[in-house]
Amino acid sequence: MSPRTRSDQAVGRHGFDRAVRRHGWVSALSVALAGLGAMVVVAALGLWAAGATDLPQDAFPRVVAATVVTAVGGTVELSGNAGGLADTRAGLTVIPLSVTLVGALVVAAGFLRPLRHRAVAGARELAGWAARIAVVWLLGLLALALAARQTFEVSLGGDTLNDLGDLFGVRPEVGFTTDVPLTLLVGLLWLAGVLLLALLVSRGAPLPARLLRFQESVRPAAYAMVALLLACVVLGLVVALVVAATRGHAPETLAVVLLGLPNLVWLVFTIGLGATWNGRVEGPFGLPMPHVLDEVLRGEETAALNLSSMAEYDGRVWWLVVVDAVLLLGAAFVMAARSPAGTRAWRHAVHMAVALVLTVLTICLVGRVSAHYGLTVLGINDLAGLSGDLFLHPEVWSALGLAALWGLVTGFLGALLARPVHRRGQRPPPPGQG
């Protein structure tokens, strides 16, 4: 081995050691705890606004823990027990995306902070930094998963029914617990996705040298899609604040904002593209959404939730198409303006279509809602009106096809709109030429 080679390796090791000191275990601890802490605060405030502090047996902290677990894709299992002569059934699948979004933003910002002002970072350095965050993250998530378990006794709803319950030994109970191994696995994948997306979105984040060739095509599209989703949330927040100020119901509105605002606005965004969601609301359940959406879904049969069905109740929903068109043109313009000069318009259109398809697919996967509860005593269903069923699922393939079409059109138009904008790689005109 030549002296120069040994010197280069020594410099590389020294640089890596400095990187470890710059973002070591203390920094990893602060990033992971800041992310989990932000999610706990948002979940607690949202559940407080929803009235969860009145839950019996001091269950509020455990419900908060369960909410954070579901926010990172973890599994919370519902269980029921009503004695030998009765049967209970319960299930819940929903992701509180407000909590998810806050945690993702905090973790991404903490992950990128020590990497700023650098052009290139080694794969070993990035992997080590991410691994340290992951270790602390998994320990914190494990503590929340172990705390997220509780059992409640369900009242039968009246003196006579309670007397019958005492006679037959029926003591309905419903509880929740977590699948700890699955929660840790999914939580780790969630963290990996957040860190990867942070590297893709941030123009100032360094990449390993082998991946630099992909940043010109991937980063502008990734940034545009994140900006699009955040713009939908901001727009929804403005509407929610106006509704709370003019129509009241401030606690309920605050609960929706802090727990499920992205669930609602991203659903509405896909409907504005022309997508269809199938669902039903039956029994005491309800969806945190405008009255027109609940009206379409409430009934005994599965209903299609789309522009046509909603327009039967309120013709103003057609404005969603206009809002989506403006948002997508803005995203396409941003993507083209951040792309290298000389990229052809048709290539912008393809990049926009692919990015929008992936974005809509993500919304379809995380926006699904499913909840059911039922109590049967001596073969009698829906005792005391406690049974209910709620679900909302997208028609995925049609939604993706529409997203591709919208992406091609708006990507091409956005490229044309961005032509006058000075972009990276574009040389200024010679003196004397405009």
Short mmCIF file of N, CA, C and O in Angstrom, two decimals, residues 236-307:
data_model
loop_
_atom_site.label_atom_id
_atom_site.label_comp_id
_atom_site.label_asym_id
_atom_site.label_seq_id
_atom_site.Cartn_x
_atom_site.Cartn_y
_atom_site.Cartn_z
N GLY A 236 -56.72 23.59 4.47
CA GLY A 236 -57.73 23.00 5.34
C GLY A 236 -57.74 23.64 6.71
O GLY A 236 -58.81 23.80 7.33
N LEU A 237 -56.57 24.00 7.23
CA LEU A 237 -56.50 24.66 8.54
C LEU A 237 -57.19 26.02 8.51
O LEU A 237 -57.91 26.38 9.45
N VAL A 238 -56.99 26.77 7.44
CA VAL A 238 -57.65 28.07 7.31
C VAL A 238 -59.17 27.90 7.29
O VAL A 238 -59.91 28.61 7.98
N VAL A 239 -59.65 26.92 6.51
CA VAL A 239 -61.10 26.67 6.45
C VAL A 239 -61.62 26.26 7.82
O VAL A 239 -62.69 26.70 8.25
N ALA A 240 -60.88 25.40 8.53
CA ALA A 240 -61.32 24.95 9.85
C ALA A 240 -61.41 26.10 10.83
O ALA A 240 -62.36 26.18 11.62
N LEU A 241 -60.44 27.00 10.79
CA LEU A 241 -60.48 28.15 11.70
C LEU A 241 -61.65 29.07 11.39
O LEU A 241 -62.29 29.60 12.30
N VAL A 242 -61.92 29.26 10.10
CA VAL A 242 -63.07 30.09 9.72
C VAL A 242 -64.37 29.45 10.19
O VAL A 242 -65.26 30.12 10.73
N VAL A 243 -64.50 28.13 10.00
CA VAL A 243 -65.70 27.43 10.44
C VAL A 243 -65.86 27.51 11.95
O VAL A 243 -66.96 27.75 12.47
N ALA A 244 -64.76 27.34 12.69
CA ALA A 244 -64.83 27.41 14.15
C ALA A 244 -65.23 28.80 14.62
O ALA A 244 -65.95 28.95 15.61
N ALA A 245 -64.76 29.84 13.90
CA ALA A 245 -65.06 31.21 14.31
C ALA A 245 -66.48 31.64 13.96
O ALA A 245 -67.08 32.45 14.66
N THR A 246 -67.04 31.08 12.88
CA THR A 246 -68.34 31.54 12.41
C THR A 246 -69.49 30.63 12.81
O THR A 246 -70.63 31.09 12.95
N ARG A 247 -69.21 29.34 12.98
CA ARG A 247 -70.28 28.39 13.25
C ARG A 247 -70.18 27.72 14.61
O ARG A 247 -71.00 26.86 14.95
N GLY A 248 -69.17 28.05 15.39
CA GLY A 248 -69.01 27.43 16.70
C GLY A 248 -68.40 26.06 16.61
O GLY A 248 -67.65 25.74 15.68
N HIS A 249 -68.69 25.24 17.62
CA HIS A 249 -68.14 23.89 17.73
C HIS A 249 -66.61 23.92 17.74
O HIS A 249 -65.95 23.10 17.12
N ALA A 250 -66.05 24.89 18.46
CA ALA A 250 -64.59 25.04 18.48
C ALA A 250 -63.88 23.81 19.02
O ALA A 250 -62.86 23.38 18.44
N PRO A 251 -64.32 23.18 20.13
CA PRO A 251 -63.60 21.98 20.61
C PRO A 251 -63.58 20.85 19.59
O PRO A 251 -62.53 20.22 19.38
N GLU A 252 -64.73 20.59 18.95
CA GLU A 252 -64.77 19.52 17.95
C GLU A 252 -63.85 19.83 16.77
O GLU A 252 -63.15 18.94 16.27
N THR A 253 -63.86 21.09 16.32
CA THR A 253 -62.99 21.48 15.21
C THR A 253 -61.52 21.35 15.59
O THR A 253 -60.70 20.87 14.80
N LEU A 254 -61.18 21.75 16.82
CA LEU A 254 -59.80 21.63 17.27
C LEU A 254 -59.37 20.17 17.33
O LEU A 254 -58.23 19.84 16.97
N ALA A 255 -60.27 19.30 17.77
CA ALA A 255 -59.94 17.87 17.81
C ALA A 255 -59.66 17.33 16.42
O ALA A 255 -58.71 16.55 16.23
N VAL A 256 -60.46 17.73 15.44
CA VAL A 256 -60.23 17.27 14.07
C VAL A 256 -58.90 17.80 13.55
O VAL A 256 -58.13 17.06 12.91
N VAL A 257 -58.59 19.07 13.82
CA VAL A 257 -57.34 19.66 13.34
C VAL A 257 -56.14 18.94 13.94
O VAL A 257 -55.17 18.63 13.23
N LEU A 258 -56.19 18.63 15.22
CA LEU A 258 -55.03 18.07 15.90
C LEU A 258 -54.90 16.55 15.70
O LEU A 258 -53.82 16.00 15.96
N LEU A 259 -55.97 15.91 15.27
CA LEU A 259 -55.90 14.46 15.11
C LEU A 259 -56.01 14.01 13.66
O LEU A 259 -55.29 13.09 13.25
N GLY A 260 -56.89 14.61 12.88
CA GLY A 260 -57.16 14.05 11.56
C GLY A 260 -57.33 15.03 10.43
O GLY A 260 -57.99 14.71 9.44
N LEU A 261 -56.74 16.24 10.53
CA LEU A 261 -56.90 17.19 9.44
C LEU A 261 -56.34 16.67 8.12
O LEU A 261 -57.01 16.77 7.08
N PRO A 262 -55.13 16.10 8.06
CA PRO A 262 -54.66 15.55 6.78
C PRO A 262 -55.54 14.42 6.27
O PRO A 262 -55.70 14.28 5.04
N ASN A 263 -56.11 13.61 7.16
CA ASN A 263 -57.03 12.56 6.71
C ASN A 263 -58.16 13.16 5.88
O ASN A 263 -58.56 12.59 4.85
N LEU A 264 -58.67 14.29 6.32
CA LEU A 264 -59.80 14.92 5.65
C LEU A 264 -59.38 15.65 4.38
O LEU A 264 -59.96 15.44 3.31
N VAL A 265 -58.36 16.51 4.47
CA VAL A 265 -58.03 17.35 3.32
C VAL A 265 -57.40 16.54 2.19
O VAL A 265 -57.61 16.84 1.01
N TRP A 266 -56.62 15.51 2.51
CA TRP A 266 -56.04 14.69 1.44
C TRP A 266 -57.11 13.81 0.80
O TRP A 266 -57.05 13.54 -0.41
N LEU A 267 -58.09 13.37 1.58
CA LEU A 267 -59.24 12.67 0.99
C LEU A 267 -59.98 13.58 0.02
O LEU A 267 -60.29 13.19 -1.12
N VAL A 268 -60.25 14.80 0.43
CA VAL A 268 -60.96 15.76 -0.42
C VAL A 268 -60.12 16.09 -1.66
O VAL A 268 -60.66 16.27 -2.76
N PHE A 269 -58.80 16.16 -1.50
CA PHE A 269 -57.94 16.42 -2.66
C PHE A 269 -58.09 15.33 -3.72
O PHE A 269 -58.22 15.63 -4.91
N THR A 270 -58.09 14.06 -3.31
CA THR A 270 -58.25 12.98 -4.29
C THR A 270 -59.64 13.00 -4.91
O THR A 270 -59.79 12.69 -6.10
N ILE A 271 -60.66 13.38 -4.14
CA ILE A 271 -62.00 13.48 -4.71
C ILE A 271 -62.04 14.58 -5.77
O ILE A 271 -62.69 14.44 -6.81
N GLY A 272 -61.33 15.68 -5.52
CA GLY A 272 -61.26 16.75 -6.51
C GLY A 272 -60.59 16.31 -7.80
O GLY A 272 -60.87 16.86 -8.88
N LEU A 273 -59.72 15.31 -7.72
CA LEU A 273 -59.10 14.75 -8.93
C LEU A 273 -60.06 13.86 -9.71
O LEU A 273 -59.79 13.50 -10.85
N GLY A 274 -61.18 13.48 -9.06
CA GLY A 274 -62.15 12.60 -9.69
C GLY A 274 -62.19 11.20 -9.10
O GLY A 274 -62.93 10.35 -9.58
N ALA A 275 -61.41 10.96 -8.05
CA ALA A 275 -61.35 9.64 -7.44
C ALA A 275 -62.64 9.32 -6.69
O ALA A 275 -63.40 10.21 -6.30
N THR A 276 -62.88 8.03 -6.49
CA THR A 276 -64.06 7.55 -5.77
C THR A 276 -63.62 6.75 -4.56
O THR A 276 -62.73 5.91 -4.65
N TRP A 277 -64.26 7.03 -3.43
CA TRP A 277 -64.07 6.27 -2.20
C TRP A 277 -65.39 5.60 -1.85
O TRP A 277 -66.45 6.25 -1.93
N ASN A 278 -65.37 4.35 -1.51
CA ASN A 278 -66.56 3.62 -1.12
C ASN A 278 -66.60 3.46 0.39
O ASN A 278 -65.57 3.14 1.02
N GLY A 279 -67.78 3.68 0.97
CA GLY A 279 -67.85 3.58 2.41
C GLY A 279 -69.27 3.55 2.93
O GLY A 279 -70.25 3.64 2.18
N ARG A 280 -69.37 3.43 4.23
CA ARG A 280 -70.67 3.43 4.91
C ARG A 280 -70.47 3.87 6.35
O ARG A 280 -69.46 3.54 6.98
N VAL A 281 -71.41 4.63 6.84
CA VAL A 281 -71.44 5.02 8.25
C VAL A 281 -72.76 4.53 8.82
O VAL A 281 -73.82 4.92 8.36
N GLU A 282 -72.68 3.67 9.83
CA GLU A 282 -73.88 3.07 10.41
C GLU A 282 -73.73 3.03 11.93
O GLU A 282 -72.65 2.71 12.44
N GLY A 283 -74.80 3.36 12.63
CA GLY A 283 -74.78 3.29 14.08
C GLY A 283 -74.27 4.57 14.70
O GLY A 283 -74.35 5.66 14.11
N PRO A 284 -73.69 4.48 15.91
CA PRO A 284 -73.29 5.69 16.62
C PRO A 284 -72.02 6.32 16.09
O PRO A 284 -71.64 7.40 16.53
N PHE A 285 -71.34 5.65 15.17
CA PHE A 285 -70.09 6.20 14.67
C PHE A 285 -70.36 7.43 13.81
O PHE A 285 -71.44 7.62 13.26
N GLY A 286 -69.32 8.22 13.66
CA GLY A 286 -69.38 9.36 12.76
C GLY A 286 -67.99 9.65 12.24
O GLY A 286 -66.98 9.23 12.81
N LEU A 287 -67.92 10.35 11.13
CA LEU A 287 -66.64 10.72 10.54
C LEU A 287 -66.36 12.19 10.80
O LEU A 287 -67.27 13.02 10.70
N PRO A 288 -65.11 12.55 11.13
CA PRO A 288 -64.76 13.95 11.33
C PRO A 288 -64.63 14.67 10.00
O PRO A 288 -63.55 14.97 9.53
N MET A 289 -65.77 14.94 9.36
CA MET A 289 -65.75 15.52 8.03
C MET A 289 -66.98 16.41 7.85
O MET A 289 -67.91 16.36 8.66
N PRO A 290 -66.99 17.25 6.83
CA PRO A 290 -68.16 18.08 6.58
C PRO A 290 -69.45 17.27 6.48
O PRO A 290 -69.43 16.09 6.13
N HIS A 291 -70.55 17.95 6.77
CA HIS A 291 -71.84 17.27 6.85
C HIS A 291 -72.21 16.58 5.55
O HIS A 291 -72.81 15.50 5.55
N VAL A 292 -71.84 17.17 4.41
CA VAL A 292 -72.24 16.60 3.12
C VAL A 292 -71.59 15.23 2.92
O VAL A 292 -72.22 14.30 2.38
N LEU A 293 -70.35 15.05 3.37
CA LEU A 293 -69.70 13.75 3.22
C LEU A 293 -70.38 12.70 4.10
O LEU A 293 -70.58 11.56 3.68
N ASP A 294 -70.73 13.09 5.32
CA ASP A 294 -71.40 12.16 6.22
C ASP A 294 -72.77 11.77 5.69
O ASP A 294 -73.20 10.63 5.82
N GLU A 295 -73.47 12.72 5.06
CA GLU A 295 -74.79 12.44 4.50
C GLU A 295 -74.70 11.41 3.38
O GLU A 295 -75.56 10.53 3.26
N VAL A 296 -73.68 11.52 2.55
CA VAL A 296 -73.54 10.57 1.44
C VAL A 296 -73.29 9.16 1.95
O VAL A 296 -73.83 8.18 1.42
N LEU A 297 -72.50 9.04 3.01
CA LEU A 297 -72.07 7.73 3.47
C LEU A 297 -73.03 7.07 4.44
O LEU A 297 -72.99 5.85 4.61
N ARG A 298 -73.89 7.83 5.10
CA ARG A 298 -74.72 7.25 6.15
C ARG A 298 -75.90 6.51 5.52
O ARG A 298 -76.69 7.08 4.78
N GLY A 299 -76.00 5.24 5.81
CA GLY A 299 -77.09 4.42 5.27
C GLY A 299 -76.76 2.95 5.42
O GLY A 299 -75.71 2.56 5.94
N GLU A 300 -77.68 2.13 4.95
CA GLU A 300 -77.51 0.69 5.10
C GLU A 300 -76.66 0.09 3.98
O GLU A 300 -76.12 -1.00 4.12
N GLU A 301 -76.57 0.78 2.86
CA GLU A 301 -75.83 0.25 1.72
C GLU A 301 -74.51 1.00 1.56
O GLU A 301 -74.37 2.15 1.97
N THR A 302 -73.55 0.34 0.93
CA THR A 302 -72.28 0.98 0.64
C THR A 302 -72.49 2.08 -0.39
O THR A 302 -73.15 1.89 -1.41
N ALA A 303 -71.94 3.25 -0.11
CA ALA A 303 -72.14 4.42 -0.97
C ALA A 303 -70.82 4.80 -1.62
O ALA A 303 -69.74 4.57 -1.08
N ALA A 304 -70.93 5.38 -2.81
CA ALA A 304 -69.76 5.90 -3.53
C ALA A 304 -69.61 7.37 -3.19
O ALA A 304 -70.53 8.17 -3.40
N LEU A 305 -68.44 7.74 -2.69
CA LEU A 305 -68.16 9.12 -2.33
C LEU A 305 -67.29 9.73 -3.43
O LEU A 305 -66.10 9.42 -3.54
N ASN A 306 -67.89 10.57 -4.26
CA ASN A 306 -67.16 11.23 -5.33
C ASN A 306 -67.84 12.56 -5.64
O ASN A 306 -68.78 12.97 -4.95
N LEU A 307 -67.36 13.24 -6.67
CA LEU A 307 -67.89 14.56 -6.99
C LEU A 307 -69.38 14.49 -7.34
O LEU A 307 -70.16 15.35 -6.91
#
